[in-house]
Amino acid sequence: MLKMATVTILAVTMVVFGLFASYVLREDVHDEREGIHRMYAGRVAFLVGSFVMLLGLFTQAWWNKVDVWLVTSLASMILAKIGAHYY
């Protein structure tokens, strides 16, 4: 059973992430430069996230303790990127 402080921190983290995600999804682009900056930021964020997950995956593979959540999250990021690209 988790401690009450841990549950509270997890709940607050989920709420903050939900607010951040709603802000990002409702962000408006007013001109071409803002659109380019937004696309570039998205690409950099995707590449950094993928690199960190691959680094974690290789580190866990080195120690023979590969976590299924790391593989699943990396695969879902890649599939979401491909799906958004074709949408």
Coordinates of N, CA, C and O in Angstrom, one line a residue:
M1 N 0.8 -1.2 0.0 CA 0.0 0.0 0.0 C 0.9 1.2 0.0 O 1.9 1.3 0.7
L2 N 0.5 2.2 -0.8 CA 1.3 3.4 -0.9 C 1.0 4.3 0.3 O -0.1 4.4 0.8
K3 N 2.0 5.1 0.6 CA 1.7 6.1 1.7 C 0.9 7.3 1.1 O 0.9 7.5 -0.1
M4 N 0.2 7.9 2.0 CA -0.7 9.0 1.7 C 0.1 10.2 0.9 O -0.4 10.7 0.0
A5 N 1.3 10.4 1.4 CA 2.1 11.5 0.7 C 2.5 11.1 -0.7 O 2.4 12.0 -1.6
T6 N 2.8 9.9 -0.9 CA 3.1 9.4 -2.3 C 1.8 9.5 -3.2 O 2.0 10.0 -4.3
V7 N 0.7 9.1 -2.7 CA -0.5 9.2 -3.5 C -0.8 10.7 -3.8 O -1.3 11.0 -4.9
T8 N -0.6 11.6 -2.8 CA -0.9 13.0 -3.0 C 0.0 13.6 -4.1 O -0.4 14.3 -5.0
I9 N 1.3 13.2 -4.0 CA 2.3 13.7 -5.0 C 1.9 13.2 -6.4 O 2.0 14.0 -7.3
L10 N 1.5 12.0 -6.5 CA 1.1 11.4 -7.8 C -0.1 12.1 -8.3 O -0.2 12.4 -9.5
A11 N -1.1 12.4 -7.5 CA -2.3 13.0 -7.9 C -2.0 14.5 -8.4 O -2.5 14.9 -9.4
V12 N -1.2 15.2 -7.6 CA -0.8 16.6 -8.0 C 0.0 16.5 -9.3 O -0.3 17.4 -10.2
T13 N 0.8 15.6 -9.5 CA 1.6 15.5 -10.7 C 0.7 15.2 -11.9 O 0.9 15.8 -13.0
M14 N -0.3 14.4 -11.7 CA -1.3 14.1 -12.8 C -2.1 15.3 -13.2 O -2.3 15.6 -14.4
V15 N -2.5 16.1 -12.2 CA -3.3 17.3 -12.4 C -2.4 18.4 -13.2 O -2.9 19.0 -14.1
V16 N -1.2 18.5 -12.7 CA -0.3 19.5 -13.4 C 0.0 19.1 -14.8 O 0.0 19.9 -15.7
F17 N 0.2 17.8 -15.0 CA 0.5 17.3 -16.4 C -0.8 17.5 -17.3 O -0.7 17.9 -18.4
G18 N -1.9 17.3 -16.7 CA -3.2 17.5 -17.5 C -3.3 19.0 -17.8 O -3.7 19.3 -19.0
L19 N -3.0 19.9 -16.9 CA -3.1 21.3 -17.2 C -2.1 21.7 -18.3 O -2.4 22.5 -19.2
F20 N -0.9 21.2 -18.2 CA 0.2 21.5 -19.2 C -0.2 21.0 -20.5 O -0.1 21.6 -21.6
A21 N -0.8 19.7 -20.6 CA -1.2 19.1 -21.9 C -2.3 19.9 -22.5 O -2.3 20.1 -23.7
S22 N -3.3 20.4 -21.7 CA -4.3 21.2 -22.3 C -3.9 22.5 -22.8 O -4.3 23.0 -23.8
Y23 N -2.9 23.1 -22.1 CA -2.3 24.3 -22.6 C -1.6 24.1 -24.0 O -1.7 24.9 -24.9
V24 N -0.8 23.0 -24.0 CA 0.0 22.8 -25.3 C -1.0 22.5 -26.4 O -0.8 22.9 -27.5
L25 N -2.0 21.7 -26.2 CA -3.0 21.4 -27.3 C -3.8 22.6 -27.7 O -4.2 22.6 -28.9
R26 N -4.0 23.5 -26.9 CA -4.9 24.7 -27.2 C -4.0 25.9 -27.7 O -4.6 26.9 -28.0
E27 N -2.7 25.7 -27.8 CA -1.8 26.8 -28.2 C -2.1 27.2 -29.7 O -2.2 26.3 -30.6
D28 N -2.3 28.4 -29.9 CA -2.6 28.9 -31.3 C -1.3 29.4 -32.0 O -0.4 30.0 -31.3
V29 N -1.2 29.2 -33.3 CA -0.1 29.7 -34.1 C -0.7 30.9 -34.9 O -1.6 30.7 -35.6
H30 N 0.0 32.0 -34.8 CA -0.5 33.2 -35.4 C 0.3 33.5 -36.7 O -0.3 34.1 -37.6
D31 N 1.5 33.1 -36.9 CA 2.2 33.4 -38.1 C 3.2 32.2 -38.4 O 3.3 31.3 -37.6
E32 N 3.9 32.3 -39.5 CA 4.8 31.2 -40.0 C 5.9 30.9 -39.0 O 6.3 29.8 -38.8
R33 N 6.5 32.0 -38.4 CA 7.6 31.8 -37.5 C 7.2 31.0 -36.3 O 7.9 30.2 -35.8
E34 N 6.0 31.4 -35.7 CA 5.6 30.6 -34.6 C 5.3 29.2 -34.9 O 5.6 28.3 -34.1
G35 N 4.8 28.9 -36.1 CA 4.6 27.5 -36.5 C 5.9 26.8 -36.7 O 6.0 25.6 -36.3
I36 N 6.9 27.4 -37.2 CA 8.2 26.8 -37.4 C 8.8 26.5 -36.0 O 9.4 25.5 -35.8
H37 N 8.7 27.5 -35.1 CA 9.3 27.3 -33.8 C 8.6 26.2 -33.0 O 9.2 25.4 -32.3
R38 N 7.3 26.1 -33.2 CA 6.5 25.0 -32.6 C 6.9 23.6 -33.2 O 7.1 22.7 -32.4
M39 N 7.0 23.5 -34.5 CA 7.5 22.3 -35.1 C 8.9 21.9 -34.6 O 9.1 20.7 -34.4
Y40 N 9.8 22.9 -34.6 CA 11.1 22.6 -34.2 C 11.2 22.1 -32.7 O 11.9 21.2 -32.4
A41 N 10.4 22.8 -31.9 CA 10.4 22.4 -30.4 C 9.8 21.0 -30.3 O 10.3 20.2 -29.5
G42 N 8.8 20.6 -31.1 CA 8.2 19.3 -31.0 C 9.3 18.3 -31.5 O 9.4 17.2 -30.9
R43 N 10.0 18.6 -32.5 CA 11.0 17.6 -33.0 C 12.1 17.4 -32.0 O 12.6 16.3 -31.7
V44 N 12.6 18.5 -31.4 CA 13.7 18.4 -30.4 C 13.2 17.7 -29.2 O 13.9 16.8 -28.6
A45 N 11.9 17.9 -28.7 CA 11.4 17.2 -27.6 C 11.3 15.7 -27.8 O 11.6 14.9 -27.0
F46 N 10.8 15.4 -29.0 CA 10.7 14.0 -29.4 C 12.0 13.3 -29.4 O 12.2 12.2 -28.9
L47 N 13.0 14.0 -30.0 CA 14.3 13.3 -30.1 C 15.0 13.2 -28.8 O 15.7 12.2 -28.5
V48 N 14.9 14.2 -27.9 CA 15.5 14.1 -26.6 C 14.8 13.0 -25.8 O 15.4 12.2 -25.1
G49 N 13.4 13.0 -25.8 CA 12.7 11.9 -25.1 C 13.1 10.5 -25.6 O 13.3 9.6 -24.9
S50 N 13.2 10.4 -26.9 CA 13.6 9.1 -27.5 C 15.0 8.7 -27.1 O 15.3 7.6 -26.8
F51 N 15.9 9.7 -27.1 CA 17.3 9.4 -26.7 C 17.4 9.0 -25.3 O 18.1 8.0 -25.0
V52 N 16.7 9.7 -24.4 CA 16.7 9.3 -23.0 C 16.1 7.9 -22.8 O 16.7 7.1 -22.0
M53 N 15.0 7.6 -23.5 CA 14.5 6.2 -23.4 C 15.4 5.2 -24.0 O 15.5 4.1 -23.4
L54 N 16.1 5.5 -25.1 CA 17.0 4.5 -25.6 C 18.2 4.3 -24.7 O 18.7 3.2 -24.5
L55 N 18.7 5.4 -24.1 CA 19.8 5.3 -23.1 C 19.4 4.4 -22.0 O 20.1 3.6 -21.5
G56 N 18.1 4.7 -21.5 CA 17.6 3.8 -20.4 C 17.5 2.4 -20.8 O 17.8 1.4 -20.0
L57 N 17.0 2.2 -22.0 CA 16.9 0.8 -22.5 C 18.2 0.1 -22.7 O 18.3 -1.1 -22.3
F58 N 19.2 0.8 -23.2 CA 20.5 0.2 -23.3 C 21.2 -0.1 -22.0 O 21.8 -1.1 -21.7
T59 N 20.9 0.8 -21.0 CA 21.5 0.6 -19.7 C 20.8 -0.6 -19.0 O 21.5 -1.4 -18.4
Q60 N 19.5 -0.7 -19.1 CA 18.8 -1.8 -18.5 C 19.2 -3.1 -19.2 O 19.3 -4.1 -18.6
A61 N 19.4 -3.1 -20.6 CA 19.8 -4.3 -21.3 C 21.2 -4.7 -20.8 O 21.5 -5.9 -20.7
W62 N 22.1 -3.7 -20.5 CA 23.4 -4.0 -20.1 C 23.4 -4.8 -18.8 O 24.2 -5.7 -18.5
W63 N 22.4 -4.4 -17.9 CA 22.3 -5.1 -16.6 C 21.3 -6.2 -16.6 O 20.9 -6.7 -15.5
N64 N 20.8 -6.6 -17.8 CA 19.8 -7.7 -17.9 C 18.6 -7.5 -17.1 O 18.0 -8.4 -16.5
K65 N 18.1 -6.2 -17.0 CA 16.8 -5.9 -16.3 C 16.0 -5.0 -17.1 O 15.7 -3.8 -16.7
V66 N 15.6 -5.4 -18.3 CA 14.8 -4.5 -19.2 C 13.4 -4.4 -18.7 O 12.7 -5.4 -18.5
D67 N 12.9 -3.2 -18.5 CA 11.6 -2.9 -18.0 C 10.6 -2.8 -19.2 O 10.9 -2.0 -20.2
V68 N 9.5 -3.4 -19.2 CA 8.6 -3.4 -20.3 C 7.9 -2.1 -20.5 O 7.6 -1.7 -21.6
W69 N 7.8 -1.2 -19.4 CA 7.2 0.1 -19.6 C 8.1 1.0 -20.4 O 7.6 1.8 -21.2
L70 N 9.4 0.8 -20.3 CA 10.3 1.7 -21.1 C 10.2 1.3 -22.6 O 10.1 2.2 -23.4
V71 N 10.1 0.1 -22.9 CA 10.0 -0.4 -24.3 C 8.6 0.1 -24.8 O 8.5 0.6 -26.0
T72 N 7.6 -0.1 -24.0 CA 6.2 0.3 -24.5 C 6.1 1.8 -24.7 O 5.5 2.2 -25.7
S73 N 6.7 2.6 -23.8 CA 6.6 4.0 -24.0 C 7.4 4.5 -25.2 O 6.9 5.4 -25.9
L74 N 8.5 3.9 -25.4 CA 9.3 4.3 -26.6 C 8.6 3.9 -27.9 O 8.5 4.7 -28.9
A75 N 8.0 2.7 -27.9 CA 7.2 2.2 -29.1 C 6.0 3.1 -29.3 O 5.7 3.5 -30.5
S76 N 5.3 3.5 -28.2 CA 4.1 4.3 -28.4 C 4.5 5.7 -28.9 O 3.8 6.3 -29.7
M77 N 5.6 6.3 -28.4 CA 6.1 7.6 -28.9 C 6.4 7.5 -30.4 O 5.9 8.4 -31.2
I78 N 7.0 6.4 -30.9 CA 7.3 6.3 -32.3 C 6.1 6.1 -33.1 O 5.9 6.7 -34.2
L79 N 5.2 5.3 -32.7 CA 3.9 5.0 -33.4 C 3.1 6.3 -33.4 O 2.4 6.6 -34.5
A80 N 3.0 7.1 -32.3 CA 2.3 8.3 -32.3 C 2.9 9.3 -33.3 O 2.1 10.1 -34.0
K81 N 4.2 9.4 -33.4 CA 4.8 10.3 -34.3 C 4.5 9.9 -35.7 O 4.2 10.8 -36.5
I82 N 4.5 8.6 -36.0 CA 4.2 8.2 -37.4 C 2.7 8.5 -37.7 O 2.4 9.0 -38.8
G83 N 1.9 8.2 -36.7 CA 0.4 8.4 -36.9 C 0.1 9.9 -37.1 O -0.7 10.3 -38.0
A84 N 0.8 10.8 -36.3 CA 0.6 12.2 -36.5 C 1.1 12.7 -37.8 O 0.6 13.6 -38.4
H85 N 2.2 12.1 -38.2 CA 2.8 12.5 -39.5 C 1.9 12.3 -40.7 O 1.7 13.1 -41.6
Y86 N 1.2 11.1 -40.6 CA 0.3 10.7 -41.7 C -1.1 11.4 -41.6 O -1.8 11.4 -42.5
Y87 N -1.4 11.9 -40.4 CA -2.7 12.5 -40.2 C -2.7 13.9 -40.9 O -3.5 14.3 -41.5

